Amino acid sequence: MGRLIIASNRTATPGEPKAGGLAVALWDALTERGGGLWFGWSGEISEREHRGIRLSTEDAVEFALADLTEREHDGYYLGYANRALWPVCHYRIDLARFDDEHFECYTQVNRRFGGLLHGLLRPGDEVWVHDYHFLLLGQELRNAGWRGPIGFFLHIPFPAPEVFTALPQHQRIARGLAEFDLLGFQTVRDTRNFVRYMVEHHDATDLGDGRLEVFDRIIRTAAFPIGIDAAEIAYFATSENGRSDASRLGKIIESRALVLGVDRMDYSKGLPQRLQAFGRLLDDHQDLCGHVTFVQIAPPSREDVGAYQDLREELDRLAGSINSSYSDLDWTPIRYLARGYPRETLAGLYRMARVGLVTPLYDGMNLVAKEYVAAQDPEDPGVLVLSEFAGAAEQLGAALIVNPYDITAMAEAIHRGLTMPKEERCARWRELNEAVTRGDIGRWRRDFLAALDAVGGGRPPLRGIRSA
Ligand code: ADQ
């Protein structure tokens, strides 16, 4: 079997411990094959138009990293990926900014990176491209002459065609996507959206079994719901560090019930609605005042994108307003921590939380939902309140499923979670934990690679590949 080549915008850091489910999973995928190559952006912005790649080797894995210039970082990364693709794929056309120059820059970076990567490929290699930064990378590899298998996994949602077509460049993106042999999505819903988009807008023929004939090629599509390392989270939750950090919070909230939210600060995560729902809970159930504390952990991300600055201000205002209405001498209802924490600490906090609030307005999967489940005490588990618009809801139907736009319903779900009898909590948790353990990160990786291996041999001839 040839080498596995992974291409992702950000990679694990060469020479440093691989932290977080995805970094570990991809690292394992590479080492399991006895070595491979991980290609991506170095995270560096190089002012002097540094055009080459830096190679380093760890165990049998080679890292090949390229810098971006300031202009590329602005146009490709902040501009097109984060201001156009991210909002559109999360159903926020209102926040999208469409700028032809940004798209030009996005195609140039995909072309430059495609050329760099192509120079590193050998016959027999298998390429696995990740996420919305590299939608055109497959096409650029084809243009450079690569005929071997290329798989693609989209970590964020593929929206309904009616929304995706708002992207002024959607036709060119579709043409690029059709150069992958296998396209993997988080959910059945995303996969269906993609198939419908290709059929309705590009005359694709649905051949069944996830196969599509489009642009003179046959491509495969399937859902591969990403998972977590459930055993690791369960271990962290009871580890020395996990417990001691959780007990620091425990001293502050004392015997009060903990409602917990953990997210990157992003407008897709539904944070304002979540704070409002907690405020509504206190309005409607005043007996809870003094007996429940909501801790929201949300480190700022992408602070150089305007919509994120607005979000931070809104959250500060909402938390301040609810706290000023309800705080007492010895109780602050909402503790809002705008920073990240180590995974052990998060696991300890998950285990302590009576209710885990995971209520994104839209989300590819949402790994926090699965981590919350894996961290629970089987004898006395907490309750997961989960948005119907998180990809995770397709697998975690035993959670309390809510519409994150319905503030009253969310408040009632939190109340139900806080008052749920132990027997029901245990029964729901067993079902959730079974789903989380069965569909863990190892399964995701193995399923995707098995499907990619399967397409490896039987690719149809390629015709008419054009530049994006
Ligand atoms: P993200 O949008 O980043 O990922 P998510 O899946 O919820 O979202 O979280 C990723 C990881 O970040 C989790 O392991 C979580 O523990 C960690 N994390 C979140 N908040 C944190 C905090 N405050 N401190 C420390 N760690 C924190 C994208 C898609 C998701 C998809 C993933 C994986 O948007 O939908 O699930 O990729 O495919």
Coordinates of C-alpha atoms and ligand atoms in Angstrom, one line a residue:
M1 CA 0.0 0.0 0.0
G2 CA 1.3 3.5 -0.9
R3 CA 1.8 6.4 1.5
L4 CA -1.0 8.3 3.0
I5 CA -0.8 12.0 2.3
I6 CA -2.9 14.4 4.4
A7 CA -3.4 18.0 3.4
S8 CA -5.1 20.4 5.9
N9 CA -4.8 24.1 6.3
R10 CA -3.4 23.6 9.8
T11 CA -1.4 20.6 10.8
A12 CA -0.2 19.2 14.1
T13 CA 3.0 20.8 15.2
P14 CA 6.0 18.7 14.3
G15 CA 8.0 17.5 17.3
E16 CA 5.2 18.5 19.8
P17 CA 2.7 16.2 21.5
K18 CA -0.4 15.7 19.4
A19 CA -3.2 17.2 21.4
G20 CA -6.9 17.1 20.5
G21 CA -8.9 14.3 18.8
L22 CA -8.4 15.3 15.2
A23 CA -4.6 15.9 15.4
V24 CA -4.2 12.6 17.1
A25 CA -6.5 10.7 14.7
L26 CA -4.7 12.0 11.6
W27 CA -1.3 11.4 13.2
D28 CA -2.4 7.8 13.9
A29 CA -3.6 7.4 10.4
L30 CA -0.2 8.3 9.1
T31 CA 1.8 6.2 11.5
E32 CA -0.5 3.2 11.1
R33 CA 0.6 3.1 7.5
G34 CA 4.2 3.1 8.5
G35 CA 4.7 6.7 7.5
G36 CA 3.3 9.3 5.3
L37 CA 3.2 13.0 4.7
W38 CA 1.3 15.8 6.4
F39 CA 1.1 18.9 4.2
G40 CA -0.3 22.4 5.1
W41 CA 0.2 26.0 6.2
S42 CA 3.0 26.5 8.7
G43 CA 0.9 29.0 10.6
E44 CA 3.6 31.6 9.7
I45 CA 3.1 34.7 7.7
S46 CA 6.3 35.4 5.8
E47 CA 6.8 39.0 4.6
R48 CA 9.5 38.2 2.1
E49 CA 7.4 36.1 -0.2
H50 CA 8.9 32.8 1.0
R51 CA 7.6 30.4 -1.7
G52 CA 9.2 27.1 -0.6
I53 CA 8.2 24.4 1.9
R54 CA 9.9 23.4 5.1
L55 CA 10.4 19.7 5.5
S56 CA 10.8 17.9 8.8
T57 CA 10.4 14.3 9.9
E58 CA 9.0 12.8 13.1
D59 CA 9.0 9.1 13.5
A60 CA 8.2 8.0 9.9
V61 CA 6.0 11.0 9.2
E62 CA 7.2 13.9 7.1
F63 CA 5.8 17.3 7.6
A64 CA 5.8 19.7 4.6
L65 CA 4.7 23.2 5.6
A66 CA 4.5 26.4 3.6
D67 CA 4.1 29.9 4.8
L68 CA 1.5 32.4 3.6
T69 CA 2.3 35.9 2.6
E70 CA 0.3 38.7 4.3
R71 CA -1.7 39.2 1.2
E72 CA -2.5 35.5 1.0
H73 CA -3.5 35.4 4.7
D74 CA -5.9 38.3 4.2
G75 CA -7.4 37.1 0.9
Y76 CA -7.4 33.3 1.1
Y77 CA -7.7 32.7 4.9
L78 CA -9.4 35.6 6.5
G79 CA -11.2 36.8 3.3
Y80 CA -12.6 33.9 1.4
A81 CA -12.4 31.0 3.8
N82 CA -13.6 32.8 6.9
R83 CA -15.7 35.6 5.5
A84 CA -17.4 33.9 2.6
L85 CA -17.3 30.1 2.9
W86 CA -17.7 29.8 6.7
P87 CA -20.8 32.0 7.0
V88 CA -22.5 30.5 3.9
C89 CA -21.9 26.9 5.0
H90 CA -23.4 27.9 8.4
Y91 CA -26.5 29.5 6.8
R92 CA -25.3 33.1 7.6
I93 CA -25.4 34.7 4.2
D94 CA -26.2 37.9 6.0
L95 CA -22.6 37.9 7.5
A96 CA -20.9 36.8 4.3
R97 CA -18.6 39.1 2.4
F98 CA -18.1 38.3 -1.3
D99 CA -15.1 39.8 -2.8
D100 CA -13.7 38.7 -6.2
E101 CA -10.2 39.5 -5.1
H102 CA -10.5 37.2 -2.1
F103 CA -11.7 34.4 -4.4
E104 CA -8.8 35.1 -6.8
C105 CA -6.4 34.9 -3.9
Y106 CA -8.1 31.7 -2.6
T107 CA -7.6 30.0 -6.0
Q108 CA -4.0 31.2 -6.2
V109 CA -3.2 29.7 -2.8
N110 CA -4.9 26.4 -3.7
R111 CA -2.9 26.4 -7.0
R112 CA 0.4 27.3 -5.3
F113 CA -0.2 24.7 -2.6
G114 CA -1.4 22.1 -5.1
G115 CA 1.9 22.6 -7.1
L116 CA 4.0 22.3 -3.9
L117 CA 2.2 19.2 -2.9
H118 CA 2.3 17.6 -6.3
G119 CA 6.1 17.9 -6.2
L120 CA 6.1 15.7 -3.1
L121 CA 3.8 12.9 -4.4
R122 CA 5.0 9.5 -5.6
P123 CA 3.1 6.9 -7.6
G124 CA 0.9 4.8 -5.4
D125 CA 0.2 7.6 -2.8
E126 CA -3.3 8.3 -1.6
V127 CA -4.2 11.9 -0.8
W128 CA -6.7 12.9 1.9
V129 CA -7.6 16.7 1.8
H130 CA -9.4 18.3 4.7
D131 CA -11.9 21.1 4.9
Y132 CA -13.1 24.3 3.3
H133 CA -9.7 25.9 2.9
F134 CA -8.8 23.5 0.2
L135 CA -11.9 23.0 -1.9
L136 CA -9.9 23.5 -5.1
L137 CA -6.8 21.5 -4.1
G138 CA -7.9 18.3 -5.8
Q139 CA -8.4 20.1 -9.1
E140 CA -5.0 21.8 -8.8
L141 CA -3.4 18.4 -8.2
R142 CA -5.1 17.1 -11.3
N143 CA -4.0 20.1 -13.3
A144 CA -0.5 19.4 -12.2
G145 CA -0.8 15.9 -13.5
W146 CA -1.8 13.8 -10.5
R147 CA -4.0 10.8 -11.4
G148 CA -4.0 8.9 -8.1
P149 CA -6.9 8.8 -5.6
I150 CA -7.9 11.9 -3.8
G151 CA -10.4 12.0 -0.9
F152 CA -11.9 15.0 0.7
F153 CA -13.6 15.5 4.0
L154 CA -15.6 18.6 4.9
H155 CA -15.6 19.3 8.6
I156 CA -18.3 22.1 8.3
P157 CA -21.8 21.7 7.0
F158 CA -22.6 21.5 3.3
P159 CA -25.7 23.7 3.3
A160 CA -28.9 23.4 1.3
P161 CA -28.4 24.2 -2.4
E162 CA -30.6 27.3 -2.1
V163 CA -27.9 28.7 0.3
F164 CA -24.8 27.4 -1.3
T165 CA -25.7 29.0 -4.6
A166 CA -25.5 32.4 -2.9
L167 CA -21.7 32.0 -3.3
P168 CA -21.0 33.9 -6.5
Q169 CA -18.3 31.4 -7.3
H170 CA -20.2 28.2 -6.5
Q171 CA -20.0 27.0 -10.1
R172 CA -16.2 27.1 -10.0
I173 CA -16.1 25.4 -6.7
A174 CA -18.4 22.6 -7.8
R175 CA -16.1 22.0 -10.8
G176 CA -13.2 21.8 -8.4
L177 CA -15.0 19.4 -6.0
A178 CA -15.8 17.0 -8.8
E179 CA -12.1 16.3 -9.1
F180 CA -12.0 14.4 -5.8
D181 CA -12.8 10.7 -6.0
L182 CA -14.5 10.5 -2.6
L183 CA -16.3 13.3 -0.8
G184 CA -17.0 12.7 2.9
F185 CA -19.4 14.8 4.9
Q186 CA -20.3 14.9 8.6
T187 CA -24.0 13.9 8.2
V188 CA -26.5 12.3 5.9
R189 CA -28.2 15.7 5.7
D190 CA -25.0 17.3 4.4
T191 CA -24.4 14.5 1.9
R192 CA -27.9 14.8 0.6
N193 CA -27.5 18.6 0.3
F194 CA -24.4 18.1 -1.8
V195 CA -26.0 15.4 -4.0
R196 CA -29.0 17.6 -4.6
Y197 CA -26.8 20.6 -5.4
M198 CA -24.9 18.6 -8.0
V199 CA -28.0 17.1 -9.5
E200 CA -30.0 20.4 -9.6
H201 CA -27.2 22.7 -10.7
H202 CA -24.7 20.6 -12.6
D203 CA -26.8 18.0 -14.3
A204 CA -25.3 15.2 -12.2
T205 CA -26.8 11.7 -12.4
D206 CA -27.4 10.1 -9.1
L207 CA -26.2 6.5 -9.7
G208 CA -27.3 5.3 -6.2
D209 CA -25.1 4.1 -3.4
G210 CA -23.6 7.6 -3.1
R211 CA -22.2 7.6 -6.6
L212 CA -22.6 10.6 -8.8
E213 CA -21.8 11.0 -12.5
V214 CA -20.9 14.6 -13.0
F215 CA -18.5 16.6 -15.3
D216 CA -17.7 13.3 -17.1
R217 CA -16.5 11.7 -13.9
I218 CA -17.9 9.3 -11.3
I219 CA -17.4 10.5 -7.7
R220 CA -18.4 8.9 -4.5
T221 CA -20.2 10.7 -1.6
A222 CA -20.9 9.4 1.9
A223 CA -21.4 10.5 5.5
F224 CA -18.5 9.8 7.9
P225 CA -19.6 11.3 11.2
I226 CA -16.4 12.4 13.1
G227 CA -16.0 11.1 16.6
I228 CA -13.8 11.6 19.6
D229 CA -11.3 9.5 21.6
A230 CA -14.0 8.5 24.1
A231 CA -11.7 6.4 26.3
E232 CA -9.2 9.3 26.6
I233 CA -11.9 11.8 27.7
A234 CA -13.4 9.3 30.2
Y235 CA -9.9 8.9 31.6
F236 CA -9.2 12.6 31.7
A237 CA -12.5 13.2 33.5
T238 CA -11.3 11.2 36.5
S239 CA -7.6 12.0 36.2
E240 CA -5.8 13.9 39.0
N241 CA -5.6 17.2 36.9
G242 CA -9.2 16.9 35.7
R243 CA -10.5 16.5 39.2
S244 CA -8.3 19.1 40.8
D245 CA -9.2 21.8 38.3
A246 CA -12.9 20.9 38.5
S247 CA -12.7 21.1 42.3
R248 CA -11.4 24.7 42.0
L249 CA -14.6 25.6 40.3
G250 CA -16.5 23.4 42.7
K251 CA -15.4 25.6 45.6
I252 CA -16.9 28.7 44.0
I253 CA -20.2 27.2 42.9
E254 CA -20.4 25.2 46.1
S255 CA -23.4 22.8 46.0
R256 CA -25.2 24.6 43.2
A257 CA -26.0 22.7 40.1
L258 CA -23.7 23.5 37.2
V259 CA -24.9 24.2 33.7
L260 CA -21.9 24.2 31.3
G261 CA -21.2 25.5 27.8
V262 CA -17.8 25.1 26.1
D263 CA -17.3 26.5 22.6
R264 CA -14.9 28.4 20.4
M265 CA -16.4 31.9 20.4
D266 CA -18.1 31.8 17.1
Y267 CA -21.5 33.2 15.8
S268 CA -22.4 29.7 14.7
K269 CA -22.4 28.4 18.3
G270 CA -25.6 30.2 19.3
L271 CA -24.1 31.8 22.4
P272 CA -26.3 34.9 22.7
Q273 CA -29.4 32.7 22.4
R274 CA -28.0 30.4 25.1
L275 CA -27.4 33.2 27.5
Q276 CA -30.9 34.5 26.8
A277 CA -32.3 31.0 27.5
F278 CA -30.5 30.9 30.9
G279 CA -32.0 34.3 31.7
R280 CA -35.4 33.0 30.7
L281 CA -34.9 30.0 33.0
L282 CA -34.3 32.3 35.9
D283 CA -37.3 34.5 34.9
D284 CA -39.7 31.5 34.7
H285 CA -38.3 29.5 37.7
Q286 CA -37.3 32.0 40.4
D287 CA -37.0 29.1 42.8
L288 CA -33.8 28.2 41.0
C289 CA -32.2 31.6 41.9
G290 CA -29.2 30.9 44.0
H291 CA -29.2 27.2 43.2
V292 CA -27.8 27.0 39.7
T293 CA -24.8 28.5 38.0
F294 CA -24.1 28.7 34.3
V295 CA -20.5 28.6 33.3
Q296 CA -19.8 29.4 29.7
I297 CA -16.2 28.9 28.5
A298 CA -15.6 30.6 25.1
P299 CA -12.1 31.7 24.1
P300 CA -12.1 34.3 21.4
S301 CA -11.3 33.2 17.9
R302 CA -10.7 35.0 14.6
E303 CA -10.6 38.3 16.4
D304 CA -9.5 40.1 13.2
V305 CA -12.9 39.3 11.6
G306 CA -15.5 42.1 12.5
A307 CA -18.4 39.8 13.1
Y308 CA -16.4 38.1 15.9
Q309 CA -15.7 41.4 17.6
D310 CA -19.4 42.3 17.5
L311 CA -20.3 38.9 19.0
R312 CA -17.9 39.4 21.9
E313 CA -19.5 42.7 22.8
E314 CA -22.9 41.2 22.6
L315 CA -22.0 38.4 25.0
D316 CA -20.4 40.8 27.5
R317 CA -23.6 42.9 27.4
L318 CA -25.9 39.9 27.8
A319 CA -24.0 38.3 30.6
G320 CA -23.7 41.6 32.4
S321 CA -27.4 42.4 32.1
I322 CA -28.5 39.0 33.4
N323 CA -26.0 39.1 36.2
S324 CA -26.9 42.6 37.2
S325 CA -30.6 41.5 37.4
Y326 CA -30.1 38.4 39.4
S327 CA -26.7 38.3 41.3
D328 CA -26.8 38.3 45.0
L329 CA -24.1 38.8 47.7
D330 CA -23.0 35.1 47.5
W331 CA -24.2 34.1 43.9
T332 CA -23.4 35.2 40.4
P333 CA -25.7 33.3 38.0
I334 CA -23.4 33.5 34.9
R335 CA -19.7 33.0 34.9
Y336 CA -18.4 33.7 31.5
L337 CA -14.7 32.7 30.9
A338 CA -13.3 34.0 27.6
R339 CA -10.3 31.6 27.5
G340 CA -9.4 28.1 26.6
Y341 CA -8.6 25.3 29.1
P342 CA -6.5 22.1 28.8
R343 CA -8.4 19.0 27.8
E344 CA -8.1 17.4 31.3
T345 CA -9.7 20.5 32.9
L346 CA -12.6 20.5 30.4
A347 CA -13.2 16.8 31.0
G348 CA -13.3 17.4 34.7
L349 CA -15.8 20.2 34.2
Y350 CA -18.0 18.2 31.9
R351 CA -18.2 15.5 34.5
M352 CA -19.2 18.0 37.2
A353 CA -21.9 19.6 35.0
R354 CA -25.5 18.6 35.7
V355 CA -26.5 20.0 32.3
G356 CA -24.2 20.3 29.2
L357 CA -25.6 23.0 26.9
V358 CA -24.6 22.4 23.2
T359 CA -26.9 24.6 21.2
P360 CA -25.2 25.8 18.0
L361 CA -27.3 27.5 15.4
Y362 CA -25.6 25.3 12.9
D363 CA -22.5 23.0 13.3
G364 CA -20.8 20.4 11.2
M365 CA -20.7 17.9 14.1
N366 CA -19.8 19.5 17.4
L367 CA -17.3 17.4 19.4
V368 CA -18.1 19.1 22.7
A369 CA -21.4 17.2 22.7
K370 CA -19.6 13.9 22.4
E371 CA -16.9 14.9 24.9
Y372 CA -19.6 15.8 27.5
V373 CA -21.2 12.4 27.1
A374 CA -17.9 10.5 27.4
A375 CA -16.9 12.4 30.6
Q376 CA -20.0 11.5 32.6
D377 CA -20.2 9.4 35.7
P378 CA -22.2 6.3 34.6
E379 CA -23.8 6.1 38.0
D380 CA -24.9 9.7 38.1
P381 CA -24.7 11.3 34.7
G382 CA -25.6 14.8 33.6
V383 CA -28.1 15.7 30.8
L384 CA -27.1 16.8 27.4
V385 CA -29.2 19.6 25.8
L386 CA -28.4 19.5 22.1
S387 CA -29.3 21.6 19.2
E388 CA -31.2 19.9 16.4
F389 CA -28.9 21.8 14.0
A390 CA -25.6 20.2 15.3
G391 CA -24.5 17.3 13.1
A392 CA -24.1 15.3 16.4
A393 CA -27.9 15.3 16.7
E394 CA -28.1 12.7 13.9
Q395 CA -26.4 10.2 16.3
L396 CA -27.3 11.6 19.7
G397 CA -31.1 11.5 19.6
A398 CA -31.3 10.5 23.3
A399 CA -30.2 14.0 24.3
L400 CA -32.8 16.7 25.0
I401 CA -33.0 18.0 21.4
V402 CA -33.9 21.7 21.1
N403 CA -34.4 24.4 18.5
P404 CA -31.6 26.9 19.4
Y405 CA -33.8 29.8 18.2
D406 CA -36.6 28.9 20.6
I407 CA -35.5 30.6 23.8
T408 CA -38.4 29.4 25.8
A409 CA -38.0 25.8 24.7
M410 CA -34.3 25.9 25.6
A411 CA -35.1 27.3 29.0
E412 CA -37.5 24.5 29.6
A413 CA -35.0 21.9 28.4
I414 CA -32.5 23.2 30.9
H415 CA -35.1 23.0 33.6
R416 CA -36.0 19.5 32.6
G417 CA -32.3 18.5 32.7
L418 CA -31.9 20.0 36.1
T419 CA -34.9 18.1 37.5
M420 CA -34.7 14.8 35.6
P421 CA -34.9 11.7 37.7
K422 CA -31.7 9.7 38.0
E423 CA -33.2 6.7 36.3
E424 CA -34.0 8.6 33.2
R425 CA -30.6 10.3 33.2
C426 CA -28.9 6.9 33.3
A427 CA -31.1 5.4 30.6
R428 CA -30.5 8.4 28.2
W429 CA -26.8 8.5 29.0
R430 CA -26.3 4.7 28.2
E431 CA -27.8 5.2 24.8
L432 CA -25.7 8.3 24.1
N433 CA -22.5 6.7 25.4
E434 CA -23.1 3.7 23.2
A435 CA -23.3 6.0 20.1
V436 CA -20.3 8.0 21.1
T437 CA -18.1 4.9 21.8
R438 CA -19.2 3.0 18.7
G439 CA -18.6 6.0 16.4
D440 CA -15.3 7.1 17.9
I441 CA -12.5 8.9 16.1
G442 CA -10.8 5.7 15.1
R443 CA -13.9 4.4 13.4
W444 CA -14.2 7.7 11.4
R445 CA -10.7 7.5 10.2
R446 CA -10.8 3.8 9.3
D447 CA -14.2 4.1 7.5
F448 CA -13.0 7.0 5.4
L449 CA -9.7 5.4 4.5
A450 CA -11.4 2.1 3.6
A451 CA -13.8 3.9 1.3
L452 CA -10.8 5.8 -0.3
D453 CA -8.9 2.5 -0.8
A454 CA -12.0 1.1 -2.4
V455 CA -12.1 3.9 -5.1
G456 CA -8.4 3.7 -5.6
G457 CA -8.5 1.1 -8.3
G458 CA -11.6 1.9 -10.3
R459 CA -11.3 5.5 -11.4
P460 CA -12.8 6.5 -14.7
P461 CA -10.6 8.4 -17.2
L462 CA -10.4 12.1 -16.6
R463 CA -11.3 14.5 -19.3
G464 CA -11.3 18.3 -19.7
I465 CA -9.8 19.4 -16.4
R466 CA -9.7 23.1 -16.4
S467 CA -8.3 25.7 -14.1
A468 CA -10.7 27.0 -11.4
Ligands
ADQ1 P1 -15.0 23.5 15.8 O1 -15.9 24.5 15.3 O2 -13.8 24.1 16.4 O3 -14.6 22.4 14.7 P2 -16.0 21.5 17.9 O4 -16.2 20.3 17.2 O5 -17.1 21.8 18.9 O6 -15.9 22.8 17.0 O7 -14.7 21.6 18.9 C1 -13.5 21.2 18.6 C2 -12.6 21.0 19.8 O8 -12.2 22.2 20.4 C3 -13.2 20.1 20.9 O9 -12.4 19.0 21.1 C4 -13.3 21.0 22.1 O10 -13.0 20.3 23.3 C5 -12.3 22.1 21.9 N1 -12.7 23.3 22.5 C6 -13.8 24.0 22.3 N2 -13.9 25.0 23.1 C7 -12.8 25.0 23.9 C8 -12.4 25.8 25.0 N3 -13.1 26.8 25.4 N4 -11.2 25.5 25.5 C9 -10.5 24.5 25.1 N5 -10.9 23.6 24.1 C10 -12.0 23.9 23.5 C11 -14.9 22.1 13.4 C12 -16.4 22.1 13.0 C13 -17.2 21.1 13.9 C14 -16.6 19.7 13.9 C15 -15.1 19.8 14.1 C16 -14.4 18.4 13.8 O11 -17.0 23.4 13.1 O12 -18.5 21.1 13.6 O13 -17.1 18.9 14.9 O14 -14.5 20.7 13.2 O15 -14.7 17.9 12.5

